[in-house]
CSV table of C-alpha atoms in Angstrom, one decimal:
chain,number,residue,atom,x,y,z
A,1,UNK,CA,23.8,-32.9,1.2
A,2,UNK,CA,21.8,-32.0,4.6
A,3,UNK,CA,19.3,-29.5,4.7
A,4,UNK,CA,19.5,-29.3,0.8
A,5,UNK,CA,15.6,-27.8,0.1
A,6,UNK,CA,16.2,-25.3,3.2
A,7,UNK,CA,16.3,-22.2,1.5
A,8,UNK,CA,17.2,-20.5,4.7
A,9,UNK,CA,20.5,-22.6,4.9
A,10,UNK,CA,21.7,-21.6,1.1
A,11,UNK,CA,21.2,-17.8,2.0
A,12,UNK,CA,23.1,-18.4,5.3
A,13,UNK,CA,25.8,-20.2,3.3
A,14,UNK,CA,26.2,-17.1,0.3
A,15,UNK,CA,25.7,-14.0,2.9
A,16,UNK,CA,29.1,-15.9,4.8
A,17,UNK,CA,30.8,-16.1,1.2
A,18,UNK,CA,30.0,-12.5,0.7
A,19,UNK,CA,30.7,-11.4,4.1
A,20,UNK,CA,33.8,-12.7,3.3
A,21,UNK,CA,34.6,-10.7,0.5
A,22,UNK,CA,34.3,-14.1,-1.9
A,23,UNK,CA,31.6,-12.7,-4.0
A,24,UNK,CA,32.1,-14.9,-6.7
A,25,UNK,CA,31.5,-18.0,-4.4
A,26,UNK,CA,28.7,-16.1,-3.4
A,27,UNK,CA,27.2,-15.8,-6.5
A,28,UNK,CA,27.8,-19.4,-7.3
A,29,UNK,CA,26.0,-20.7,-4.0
A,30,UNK,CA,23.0,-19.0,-4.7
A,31,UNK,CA,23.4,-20.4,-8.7
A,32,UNK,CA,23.3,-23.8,-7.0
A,33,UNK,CA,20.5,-22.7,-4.7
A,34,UNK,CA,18.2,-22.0,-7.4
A,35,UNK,CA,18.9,-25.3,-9.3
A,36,UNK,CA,17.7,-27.0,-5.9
A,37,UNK,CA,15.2,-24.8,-5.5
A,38,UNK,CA,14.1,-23.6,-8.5
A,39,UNK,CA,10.4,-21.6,-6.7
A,40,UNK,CA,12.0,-19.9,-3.7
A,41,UNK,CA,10.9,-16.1,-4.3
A,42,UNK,CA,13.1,-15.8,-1.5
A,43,UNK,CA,16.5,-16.9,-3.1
A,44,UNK,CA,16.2,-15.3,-5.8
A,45,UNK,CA,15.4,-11.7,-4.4
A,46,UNK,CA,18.2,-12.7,-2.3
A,47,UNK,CA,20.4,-13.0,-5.6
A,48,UNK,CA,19.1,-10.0,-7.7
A,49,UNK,CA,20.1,-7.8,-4.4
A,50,UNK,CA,23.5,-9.5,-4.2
A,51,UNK,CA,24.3,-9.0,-8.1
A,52,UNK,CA,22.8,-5.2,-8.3
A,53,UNK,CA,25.1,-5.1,-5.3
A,54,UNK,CA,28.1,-5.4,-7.4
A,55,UNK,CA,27.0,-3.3,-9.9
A,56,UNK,CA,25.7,-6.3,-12.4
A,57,UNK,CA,22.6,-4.8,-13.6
A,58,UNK,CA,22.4,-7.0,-16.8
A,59,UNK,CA,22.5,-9.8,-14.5
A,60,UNK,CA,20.1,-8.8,-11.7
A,61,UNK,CA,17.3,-8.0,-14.7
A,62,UNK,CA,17.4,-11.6,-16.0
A,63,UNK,CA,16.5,-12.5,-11.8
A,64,UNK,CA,13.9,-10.4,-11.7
A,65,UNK,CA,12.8,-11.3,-15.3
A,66,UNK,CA,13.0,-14.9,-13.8
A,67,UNK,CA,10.4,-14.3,-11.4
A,68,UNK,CA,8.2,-12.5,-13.5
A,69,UNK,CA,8.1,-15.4,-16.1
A,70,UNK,CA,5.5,-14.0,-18.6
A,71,UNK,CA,3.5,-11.9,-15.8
A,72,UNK,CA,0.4,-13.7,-15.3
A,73,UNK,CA,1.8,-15.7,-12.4
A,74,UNK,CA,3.6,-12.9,-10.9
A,75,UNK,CA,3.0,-11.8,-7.4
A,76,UNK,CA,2.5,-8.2,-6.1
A,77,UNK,CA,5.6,-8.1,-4.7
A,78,UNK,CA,8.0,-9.4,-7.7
A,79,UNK,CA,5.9,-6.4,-9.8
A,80,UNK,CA,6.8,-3.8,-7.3
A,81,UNK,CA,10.8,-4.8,-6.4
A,82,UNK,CA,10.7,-4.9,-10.2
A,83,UNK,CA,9.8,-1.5,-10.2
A,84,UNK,CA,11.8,0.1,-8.2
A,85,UNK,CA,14.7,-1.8,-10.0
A,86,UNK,CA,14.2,0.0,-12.9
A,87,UNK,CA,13.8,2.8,-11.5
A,88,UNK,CA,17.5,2.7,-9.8
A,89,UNK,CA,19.1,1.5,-12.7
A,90,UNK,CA,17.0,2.9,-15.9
A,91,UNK,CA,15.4,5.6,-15.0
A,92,UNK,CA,11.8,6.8,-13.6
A,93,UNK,CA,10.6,6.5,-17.5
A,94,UNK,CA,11.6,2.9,-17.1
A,95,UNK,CA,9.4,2.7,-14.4
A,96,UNK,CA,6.5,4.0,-15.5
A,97,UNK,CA,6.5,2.0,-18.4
A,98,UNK,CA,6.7,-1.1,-16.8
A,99,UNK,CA,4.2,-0.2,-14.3
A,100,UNK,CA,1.6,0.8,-17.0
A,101,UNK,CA,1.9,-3.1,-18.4
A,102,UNK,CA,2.1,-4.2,-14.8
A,103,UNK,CA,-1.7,-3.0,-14.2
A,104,UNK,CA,-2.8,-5.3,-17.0
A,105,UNK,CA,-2.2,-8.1,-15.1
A,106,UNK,CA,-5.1,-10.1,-14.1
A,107,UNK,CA,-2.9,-10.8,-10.6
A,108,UNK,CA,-2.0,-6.9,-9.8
A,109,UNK,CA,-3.3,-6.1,-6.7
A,110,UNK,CA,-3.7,-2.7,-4.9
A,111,UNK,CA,-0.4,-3.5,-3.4
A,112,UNK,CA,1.0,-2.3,-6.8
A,113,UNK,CA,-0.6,0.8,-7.1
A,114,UNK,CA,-0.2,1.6,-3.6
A,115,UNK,CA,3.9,1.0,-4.2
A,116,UNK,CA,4.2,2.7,-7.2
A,117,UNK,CA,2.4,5.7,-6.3
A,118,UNK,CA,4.4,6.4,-3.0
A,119,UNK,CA,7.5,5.7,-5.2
A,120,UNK,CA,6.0,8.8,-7.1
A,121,UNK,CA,5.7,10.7,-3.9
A,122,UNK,CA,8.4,10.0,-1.6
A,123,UNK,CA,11.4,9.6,-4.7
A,124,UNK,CA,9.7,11.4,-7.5
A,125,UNK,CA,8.7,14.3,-5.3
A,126,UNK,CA,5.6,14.0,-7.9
A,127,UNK,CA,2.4,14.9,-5.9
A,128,UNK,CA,-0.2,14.6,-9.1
A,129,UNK,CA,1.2,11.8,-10.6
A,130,UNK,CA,0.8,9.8,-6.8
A,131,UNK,CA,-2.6,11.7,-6.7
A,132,UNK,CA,-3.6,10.3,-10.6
A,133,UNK,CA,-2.5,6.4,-10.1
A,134,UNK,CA,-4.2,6.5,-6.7
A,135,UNK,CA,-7.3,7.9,-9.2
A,136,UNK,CA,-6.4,5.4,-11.3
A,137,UNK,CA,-6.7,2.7,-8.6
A,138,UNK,CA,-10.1,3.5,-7.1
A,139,UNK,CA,-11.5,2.2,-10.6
A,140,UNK,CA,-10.1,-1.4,-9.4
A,141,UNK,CA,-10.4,-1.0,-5.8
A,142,UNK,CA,-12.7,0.6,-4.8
A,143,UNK,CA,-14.3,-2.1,-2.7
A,144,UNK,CA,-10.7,-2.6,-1.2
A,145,UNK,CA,-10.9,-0.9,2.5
A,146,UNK,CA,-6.9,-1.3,2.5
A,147,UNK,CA,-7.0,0.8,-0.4
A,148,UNK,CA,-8.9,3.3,0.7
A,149,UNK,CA,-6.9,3.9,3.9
A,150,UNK,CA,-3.8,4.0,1.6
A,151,UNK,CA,-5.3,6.5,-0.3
A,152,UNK,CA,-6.5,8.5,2.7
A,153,UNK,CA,-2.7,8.4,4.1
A,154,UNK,CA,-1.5,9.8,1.2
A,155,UNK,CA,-4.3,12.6,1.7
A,156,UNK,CA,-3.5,13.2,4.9
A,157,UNK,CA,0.2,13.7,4.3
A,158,UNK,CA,-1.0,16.4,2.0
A,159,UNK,CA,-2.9,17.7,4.4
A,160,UNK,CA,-5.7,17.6,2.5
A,161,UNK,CA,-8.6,16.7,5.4
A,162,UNK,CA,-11.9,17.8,2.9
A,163,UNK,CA,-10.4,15.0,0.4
A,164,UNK,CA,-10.4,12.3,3.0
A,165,UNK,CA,-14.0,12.9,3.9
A,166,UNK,CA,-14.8,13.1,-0.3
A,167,UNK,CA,-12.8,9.7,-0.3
A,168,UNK,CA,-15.0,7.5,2.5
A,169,UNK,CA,-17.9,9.4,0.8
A,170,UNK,CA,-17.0,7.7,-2.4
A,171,UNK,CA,-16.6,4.8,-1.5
A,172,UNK,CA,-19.8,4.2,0.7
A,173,UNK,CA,-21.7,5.3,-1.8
A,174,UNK,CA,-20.2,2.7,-4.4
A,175,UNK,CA,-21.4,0.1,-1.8
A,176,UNK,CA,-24.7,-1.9,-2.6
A,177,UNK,CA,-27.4,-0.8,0.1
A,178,UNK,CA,-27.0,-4.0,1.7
A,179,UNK,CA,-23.4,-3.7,2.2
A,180,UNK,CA,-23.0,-0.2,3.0
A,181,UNK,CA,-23.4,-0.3,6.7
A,182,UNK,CA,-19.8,1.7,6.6
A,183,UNK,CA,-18.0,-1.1,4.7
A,184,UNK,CA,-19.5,-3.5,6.5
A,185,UNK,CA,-18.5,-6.2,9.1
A,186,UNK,CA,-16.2,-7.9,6.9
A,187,UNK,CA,-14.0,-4.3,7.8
A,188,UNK,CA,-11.1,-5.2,10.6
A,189,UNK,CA,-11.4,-3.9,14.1
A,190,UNK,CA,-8.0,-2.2,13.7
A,191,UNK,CA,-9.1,-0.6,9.7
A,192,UNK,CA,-11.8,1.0,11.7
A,193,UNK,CA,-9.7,2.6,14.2
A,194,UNK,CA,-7.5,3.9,11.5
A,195,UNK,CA,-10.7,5.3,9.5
A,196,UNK,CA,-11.9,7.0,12.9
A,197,UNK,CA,-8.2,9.0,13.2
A,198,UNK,CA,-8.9,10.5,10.0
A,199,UNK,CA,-12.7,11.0,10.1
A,200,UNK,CA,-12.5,12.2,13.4
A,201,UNK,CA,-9.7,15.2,12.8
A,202,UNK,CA,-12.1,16.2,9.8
A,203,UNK,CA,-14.6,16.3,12.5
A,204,UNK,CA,-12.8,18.5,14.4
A,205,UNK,CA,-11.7,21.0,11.7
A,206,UNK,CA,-15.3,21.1,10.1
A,207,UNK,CA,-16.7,22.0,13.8
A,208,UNK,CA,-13.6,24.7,14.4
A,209,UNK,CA,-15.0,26.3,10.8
A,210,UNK,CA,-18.5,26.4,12.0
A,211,UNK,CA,-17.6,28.5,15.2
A,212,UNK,CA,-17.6,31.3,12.8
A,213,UNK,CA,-21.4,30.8,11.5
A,214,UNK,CA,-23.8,29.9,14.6
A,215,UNK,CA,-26.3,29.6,11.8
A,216,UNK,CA,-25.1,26.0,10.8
A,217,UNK,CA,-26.0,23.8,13.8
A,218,UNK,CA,-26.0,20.0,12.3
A,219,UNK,CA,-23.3,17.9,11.0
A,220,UNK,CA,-24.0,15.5,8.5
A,221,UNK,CA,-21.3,12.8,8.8
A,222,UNK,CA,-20.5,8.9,8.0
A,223,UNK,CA,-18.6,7.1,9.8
A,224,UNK,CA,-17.1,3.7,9.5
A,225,UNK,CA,-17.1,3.0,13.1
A,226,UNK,CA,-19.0,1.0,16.1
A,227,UNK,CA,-21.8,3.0,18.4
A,228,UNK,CA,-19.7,3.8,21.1
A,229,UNK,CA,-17.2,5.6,19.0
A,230,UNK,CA,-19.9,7.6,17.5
A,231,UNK,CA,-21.3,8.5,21.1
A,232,UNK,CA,-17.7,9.6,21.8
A,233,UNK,CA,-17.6,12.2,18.9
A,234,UNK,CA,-21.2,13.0,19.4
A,235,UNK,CA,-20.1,13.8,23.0
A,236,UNK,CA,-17.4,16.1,21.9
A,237,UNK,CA,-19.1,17.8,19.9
A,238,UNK,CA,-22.2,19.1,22.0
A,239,UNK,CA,-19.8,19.6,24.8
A,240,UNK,CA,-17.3,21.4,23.5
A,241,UNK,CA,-18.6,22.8,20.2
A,242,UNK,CA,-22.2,23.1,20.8
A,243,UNK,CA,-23.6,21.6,17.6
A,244,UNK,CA,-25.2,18.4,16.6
A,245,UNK,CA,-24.0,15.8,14.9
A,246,UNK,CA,-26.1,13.7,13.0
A,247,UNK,CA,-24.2,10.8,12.9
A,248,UNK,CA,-25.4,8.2,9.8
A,249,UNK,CA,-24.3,4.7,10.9
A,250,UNK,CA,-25.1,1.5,12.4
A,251,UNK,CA,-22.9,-0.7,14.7
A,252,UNK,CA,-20.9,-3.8,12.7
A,253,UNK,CA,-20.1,-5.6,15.7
């Protein structure tokens, strides 16, 4: 058979079955898929959403249970579609569970706490319990900038601004003295733009407060960004506020 170990071909060939309205066939393409290519994380999410599809949830566990194996190989993302499996078809208890023994694993990354907790959130309509696994997750990943800026997007959808600024606080101060010139230049150009949008609306609400007591004229504040963006807010704020930053950082590029 052409193109047999082209996984793209066998999901072209089961989505026509299914398109169809041959199912079955369907089912049995992707059967033979798997047998051909037996690592495809692709194929098999592929089947799982084809099976739940048709309401075979016994069937769609076993795929996801497939990819699991015994969880130490697992990726991030077969931990968190398995999640929110379970939570379709058994429940957010379900869930939970799962996720609690998904943590353990020595390959759980952020990713998995990031997903869970916005499942929380968005689904759950659960605030705290987002808020307590994002907790939960600064114990791990703290050094993870991605993490923090998830964690400070969930903040800021809670409009919670003097959060944020506790957040970056945290985690500079976790940061060897070496390493803590703002989370150093290992930090992506576009991670410090996105910590500069939420630092610098803090900025603006603390300075907005402060119009109220002329007594307070400095601003103590770190920033994870480059000179010239500090120069911009230090700008702004003598201009249009008429107070001083004091702006602790040092340029990373």
């Amino acid at each position: 058979m052409y193109l047999y170990h082209y996984p793209d071909i066998w999901y072209e060939y089961a989505t026509w079955h299914a398109k169809t309205g041959s199912v079955d066939s369907a089912v049995k393409v992707f059967q033979r898929a798997l047998k051909a290519l037996p690592d495809s994380e692709m194929l098999r999410y592929a089947y799982a959403e084809l099976e739940e599809s048709r309401g075979a949830i016994q069937a769609t566990k076993k795929v996801y249970e497939s990819l699991l194996g015994d969880g130490s190989n697992a990726s991030a993302l077969s931990h968190i579609q398995f999640i929110r499996f379970l939570r379709r078809s058994e429940g957010v208890e379900a869930a939970r569970k799962y996720f609690v023994d998904a943590r353990k694993s020595p390959n759980c990354t952020y990713h998995v706490y990031v997903a869970y907790a916005m499942m929380a959130f968005c689904l759950d309509k659960d605030a705290k319990m987002a808020h307590n696994v994002f907790e939960a997750g600064l114990k791990r990943f703290m050094h993870e900038p991605g993490y923090i800026l998830e964690y400070a997007d969930f903040l800021y959808r809670l409009n919670d601004d003097r959060n944020i600024r506790a957040l970056f606080e945290r985690a500079l101060s976790s940061l060897p003295p070496e390493e803590s010139v703002e989370f150093g230049s290992s930090m992506p150009r576009w991670l410090h733009a996105g910590v500069a949008l939420y630092l610098y609306s803090y900025l603006l609400t603390s300075l907005n407060e402060m119009l109220t007591d002329r007594s307070k004229k400095h601003v103590s504040i770190a920033l994870c960004l480059g000179l010239s963006d500090a120069f911009y807010l230090h700008a702004i704020a003598t201009t249009f506020f008429m107070v001083k930053p004091v702006v602790c950082l040092q340029s990373s590029f």
